[in-house]
PDB file of C-alpha atoms in Angstrom:
ATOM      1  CA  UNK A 339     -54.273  63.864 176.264  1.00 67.00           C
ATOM      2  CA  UNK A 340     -55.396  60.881 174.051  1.00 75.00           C
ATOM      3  CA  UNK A 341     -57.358  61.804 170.908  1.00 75.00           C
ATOM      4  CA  UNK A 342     -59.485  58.904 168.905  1.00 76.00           C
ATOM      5  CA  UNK A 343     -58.326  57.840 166.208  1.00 76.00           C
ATOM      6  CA  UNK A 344     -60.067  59.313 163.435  1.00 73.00           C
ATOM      7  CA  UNK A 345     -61.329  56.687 160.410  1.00 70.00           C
ATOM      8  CA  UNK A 346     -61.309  57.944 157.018  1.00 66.00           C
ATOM      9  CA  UNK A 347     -64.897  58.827 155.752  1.00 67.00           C
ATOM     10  CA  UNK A 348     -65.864  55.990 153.480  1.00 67.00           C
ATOM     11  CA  UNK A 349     -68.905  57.658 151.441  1.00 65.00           C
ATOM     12  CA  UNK A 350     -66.662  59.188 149.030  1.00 65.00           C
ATOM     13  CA  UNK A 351     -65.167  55.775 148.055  1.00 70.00           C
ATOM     14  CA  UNK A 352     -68.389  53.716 147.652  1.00 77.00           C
ATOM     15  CA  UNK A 353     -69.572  56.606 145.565  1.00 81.00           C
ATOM     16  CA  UNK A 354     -67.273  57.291 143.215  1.00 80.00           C
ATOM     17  CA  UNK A 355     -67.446  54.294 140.548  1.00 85.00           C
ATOM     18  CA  UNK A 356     -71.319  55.211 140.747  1.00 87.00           C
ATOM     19  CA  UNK A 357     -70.298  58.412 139.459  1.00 89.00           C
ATOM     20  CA  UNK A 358     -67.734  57.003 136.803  1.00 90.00           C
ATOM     21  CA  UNK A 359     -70.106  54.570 135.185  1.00 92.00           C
ATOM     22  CA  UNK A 360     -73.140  57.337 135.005  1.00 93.00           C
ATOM     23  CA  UNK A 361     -70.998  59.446 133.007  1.00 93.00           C
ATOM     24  CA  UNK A 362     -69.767  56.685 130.698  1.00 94.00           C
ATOM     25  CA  UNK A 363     -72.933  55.696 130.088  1.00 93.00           C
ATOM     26  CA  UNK A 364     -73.985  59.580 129.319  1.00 92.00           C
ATOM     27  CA  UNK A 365     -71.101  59.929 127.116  1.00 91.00           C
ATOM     28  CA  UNK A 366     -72.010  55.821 125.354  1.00 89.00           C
ATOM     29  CA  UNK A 367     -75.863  57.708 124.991  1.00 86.00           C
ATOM     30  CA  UNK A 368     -74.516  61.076 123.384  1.00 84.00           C
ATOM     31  CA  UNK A 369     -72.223  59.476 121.159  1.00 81.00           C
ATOM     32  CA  UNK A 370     -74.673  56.578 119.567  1.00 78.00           C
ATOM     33  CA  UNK A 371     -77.874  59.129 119.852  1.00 75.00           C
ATOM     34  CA  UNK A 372     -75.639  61.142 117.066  1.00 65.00           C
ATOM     35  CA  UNK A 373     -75.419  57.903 114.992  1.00 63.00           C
ATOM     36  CA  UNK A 374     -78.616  57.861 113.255  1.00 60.00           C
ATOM     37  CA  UNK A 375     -79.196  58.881 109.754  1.00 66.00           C
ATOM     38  CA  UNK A 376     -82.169  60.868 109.273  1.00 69.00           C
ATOM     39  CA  UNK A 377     -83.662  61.154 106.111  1.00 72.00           C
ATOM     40  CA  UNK A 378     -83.825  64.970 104.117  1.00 74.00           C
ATOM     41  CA  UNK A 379     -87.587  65.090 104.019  1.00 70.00           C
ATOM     42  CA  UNK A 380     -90.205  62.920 105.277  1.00 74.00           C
ATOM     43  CA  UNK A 381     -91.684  60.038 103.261  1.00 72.00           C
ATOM     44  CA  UNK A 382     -94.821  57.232 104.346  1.00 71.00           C
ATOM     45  CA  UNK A 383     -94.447  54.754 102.156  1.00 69.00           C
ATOM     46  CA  UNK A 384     -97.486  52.953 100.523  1.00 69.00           C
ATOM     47  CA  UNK A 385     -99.041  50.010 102.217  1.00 69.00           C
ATOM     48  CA  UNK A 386     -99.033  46.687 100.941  1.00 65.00           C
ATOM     49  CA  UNK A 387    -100.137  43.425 101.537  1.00 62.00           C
ATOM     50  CA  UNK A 388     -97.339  40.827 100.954  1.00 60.00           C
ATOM     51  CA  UNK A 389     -94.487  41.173 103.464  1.00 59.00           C
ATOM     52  CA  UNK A 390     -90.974  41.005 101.330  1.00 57.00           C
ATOM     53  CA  UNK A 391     -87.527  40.122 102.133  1.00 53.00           C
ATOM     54  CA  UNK A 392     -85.295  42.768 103.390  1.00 52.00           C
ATOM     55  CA  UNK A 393     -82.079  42.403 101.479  1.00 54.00           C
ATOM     56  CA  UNK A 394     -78.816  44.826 102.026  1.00 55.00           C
ATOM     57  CA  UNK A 395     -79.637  47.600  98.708  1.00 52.00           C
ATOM     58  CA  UNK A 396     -77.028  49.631  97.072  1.00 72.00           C
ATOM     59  CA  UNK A 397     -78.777  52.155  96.011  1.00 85.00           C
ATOM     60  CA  UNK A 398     -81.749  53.897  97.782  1.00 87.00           C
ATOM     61  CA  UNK A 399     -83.616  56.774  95.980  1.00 89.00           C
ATOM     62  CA  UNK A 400     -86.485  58.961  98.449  1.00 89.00           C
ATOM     63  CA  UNK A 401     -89.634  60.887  96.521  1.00 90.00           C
ATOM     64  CA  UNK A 402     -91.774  63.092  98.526  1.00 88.00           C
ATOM     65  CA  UNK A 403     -95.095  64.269  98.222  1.00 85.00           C
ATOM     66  CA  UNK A 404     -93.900  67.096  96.590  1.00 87.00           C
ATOM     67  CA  UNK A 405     -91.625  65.339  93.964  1.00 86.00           C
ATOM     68  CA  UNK A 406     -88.254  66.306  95.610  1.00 89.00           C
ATOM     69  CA  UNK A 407     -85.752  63.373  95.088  1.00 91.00           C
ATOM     70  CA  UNK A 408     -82.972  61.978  97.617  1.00 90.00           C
ATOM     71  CA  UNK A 409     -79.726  59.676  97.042  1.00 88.00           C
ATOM     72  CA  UNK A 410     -78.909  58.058  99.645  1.00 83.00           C
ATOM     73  CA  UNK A 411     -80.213  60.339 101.947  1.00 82.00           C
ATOM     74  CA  UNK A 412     -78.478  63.389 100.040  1.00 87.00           C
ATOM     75  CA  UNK A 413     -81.141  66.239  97.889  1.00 90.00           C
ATOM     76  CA  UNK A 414     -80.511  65.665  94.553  1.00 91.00           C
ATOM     77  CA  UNK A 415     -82.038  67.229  91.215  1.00 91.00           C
ATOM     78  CA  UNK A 416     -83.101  64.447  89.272  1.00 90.00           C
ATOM     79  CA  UNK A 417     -80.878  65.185  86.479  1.00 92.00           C
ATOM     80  CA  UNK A 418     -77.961  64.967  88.486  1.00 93.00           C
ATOM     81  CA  UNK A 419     -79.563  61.310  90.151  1.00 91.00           C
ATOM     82  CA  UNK A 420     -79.887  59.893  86.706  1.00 92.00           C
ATOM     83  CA  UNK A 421     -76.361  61.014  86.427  1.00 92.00           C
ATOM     84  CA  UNK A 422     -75.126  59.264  88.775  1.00 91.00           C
ATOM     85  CA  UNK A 423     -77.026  56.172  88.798  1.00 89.00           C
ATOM     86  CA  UNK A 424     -76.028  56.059  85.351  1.00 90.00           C
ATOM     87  CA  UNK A 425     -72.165  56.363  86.773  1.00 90.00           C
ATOM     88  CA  UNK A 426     -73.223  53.167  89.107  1.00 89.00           C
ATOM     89  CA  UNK A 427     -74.360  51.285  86.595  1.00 88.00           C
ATOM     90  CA  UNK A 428     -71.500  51.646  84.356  1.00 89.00           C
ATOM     91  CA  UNK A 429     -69.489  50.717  86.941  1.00 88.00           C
ATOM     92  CA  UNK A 430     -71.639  47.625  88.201  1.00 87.00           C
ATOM     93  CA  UNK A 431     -74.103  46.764  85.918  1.00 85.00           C
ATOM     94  CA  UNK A 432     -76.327  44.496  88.087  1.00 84.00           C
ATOM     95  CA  UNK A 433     -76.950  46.981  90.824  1.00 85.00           C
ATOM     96  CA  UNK A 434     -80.373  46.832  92.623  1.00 88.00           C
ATOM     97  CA  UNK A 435     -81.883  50.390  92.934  1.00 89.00           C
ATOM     98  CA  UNK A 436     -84.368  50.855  95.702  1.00 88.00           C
ATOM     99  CA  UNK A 437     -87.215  53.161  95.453  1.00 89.00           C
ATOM    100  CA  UNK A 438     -89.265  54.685  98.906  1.00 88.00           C
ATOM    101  CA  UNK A 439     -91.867  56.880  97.427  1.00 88.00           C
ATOM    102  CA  UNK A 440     -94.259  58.821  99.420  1.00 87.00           C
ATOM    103  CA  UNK A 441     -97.793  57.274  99.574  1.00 83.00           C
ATOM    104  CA  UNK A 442     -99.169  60.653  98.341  1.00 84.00           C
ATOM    105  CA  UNK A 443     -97.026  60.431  95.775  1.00 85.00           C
ATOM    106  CA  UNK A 444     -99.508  60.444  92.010  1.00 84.00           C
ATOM    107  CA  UNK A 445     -98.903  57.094  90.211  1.00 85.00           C
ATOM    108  CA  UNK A 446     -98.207  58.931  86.607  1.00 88.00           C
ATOM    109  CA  UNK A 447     -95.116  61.233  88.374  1.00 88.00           C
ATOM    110  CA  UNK A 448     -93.964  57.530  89.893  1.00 88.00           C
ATOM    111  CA  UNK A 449     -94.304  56.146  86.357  1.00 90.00           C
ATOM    112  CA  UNK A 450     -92.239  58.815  84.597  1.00 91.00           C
ATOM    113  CA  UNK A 451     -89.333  58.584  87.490  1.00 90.00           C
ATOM    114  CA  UNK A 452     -89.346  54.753  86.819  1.00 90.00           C
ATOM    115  CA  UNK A 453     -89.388  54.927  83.083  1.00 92.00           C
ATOM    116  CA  UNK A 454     -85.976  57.770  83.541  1.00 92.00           C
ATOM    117  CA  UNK A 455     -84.309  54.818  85.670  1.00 91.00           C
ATOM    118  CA  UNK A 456     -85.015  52.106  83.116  1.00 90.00           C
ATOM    119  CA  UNK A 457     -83.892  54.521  80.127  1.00 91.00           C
ATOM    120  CA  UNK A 458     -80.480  55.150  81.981  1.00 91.00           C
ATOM    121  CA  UNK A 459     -79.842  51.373  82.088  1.00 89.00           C
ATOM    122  CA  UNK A 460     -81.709  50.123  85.573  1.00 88.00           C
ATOM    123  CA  UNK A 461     -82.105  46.364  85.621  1.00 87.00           C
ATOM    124  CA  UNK A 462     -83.489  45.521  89.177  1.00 86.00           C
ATOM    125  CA  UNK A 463     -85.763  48.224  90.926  1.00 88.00           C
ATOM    126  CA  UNK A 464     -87.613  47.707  94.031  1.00 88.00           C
ATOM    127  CA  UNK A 465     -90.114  49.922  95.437  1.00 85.00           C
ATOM    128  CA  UNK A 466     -90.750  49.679  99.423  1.00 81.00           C
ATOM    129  CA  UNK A 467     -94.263  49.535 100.649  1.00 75.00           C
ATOM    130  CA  UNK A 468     -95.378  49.139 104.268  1.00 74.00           C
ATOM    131  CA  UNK A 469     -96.909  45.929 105.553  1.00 68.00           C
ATOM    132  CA  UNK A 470    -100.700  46.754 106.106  1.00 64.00           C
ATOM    133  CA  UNK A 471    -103.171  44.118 107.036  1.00 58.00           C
ATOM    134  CA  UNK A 472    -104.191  41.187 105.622  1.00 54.00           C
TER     135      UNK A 472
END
């Protein structure tokens, strides 16, 4: 009796690298979707209408609404902030401070932060607005 010669089923090959690069690209998406810093509270900034020039910042200060202060994307008190900005400014005076203030924010509370930063020794202070229309 003479059987046929049976051929290895060939789906299972052509499939397989499918399979391999779908879960690479699910672990690639997991791991860089867990990348992203996300701030402690939310803050709109204020609009503006000149556009300015993004430049890298070493210091980056949040203010909500509701006065509550961030350093670098860490809660802070803001006597502990002033302490510490005061640290990085004895270490390097001519570091830029960066300042993203809620748009709800009252001027005169925005005014007393930025007179605290100046009395602690703050040379270059930047506050960042949104580009609104011209």
């Amino acid at each position: 009796m003479h059987f046929p010669e049976r051929r290895p089923d060939q789906t299972e090959e052509r499939i397989l690298p499918l399979i391999n690069v779908v879960f690479l690209l699910l672990i690639f998406f997991m791991i860089a979707g867990s990348l992203s810093v996300t701030a402690p509270f939310d803050v709109t900034p204020p609009v503006s209408q000149s556009d300015g020039v993004d430049e890298p910042d070493a210091v980056l200060i949040l203010i909500s609404r509701e006065n509550k202060l961030a350093l670098d994307n860490e809660p802070i008190t803001e006597a502990e902030l002033l302490a510490r900005i005061d640290m990085l400014l004895s270490a390097e005076p001519e570091t830029q401070v960066t300042l993203k203030v809620d748009g709800e924010l009252s001027g005169n509370q925005l005014v007393h932060f930025t007179q605290a930063l100046y009395g602690v020794g703050v040379k270059k202070l930047r506050l960042l607005t949104e580009l609104g229309a011209k």
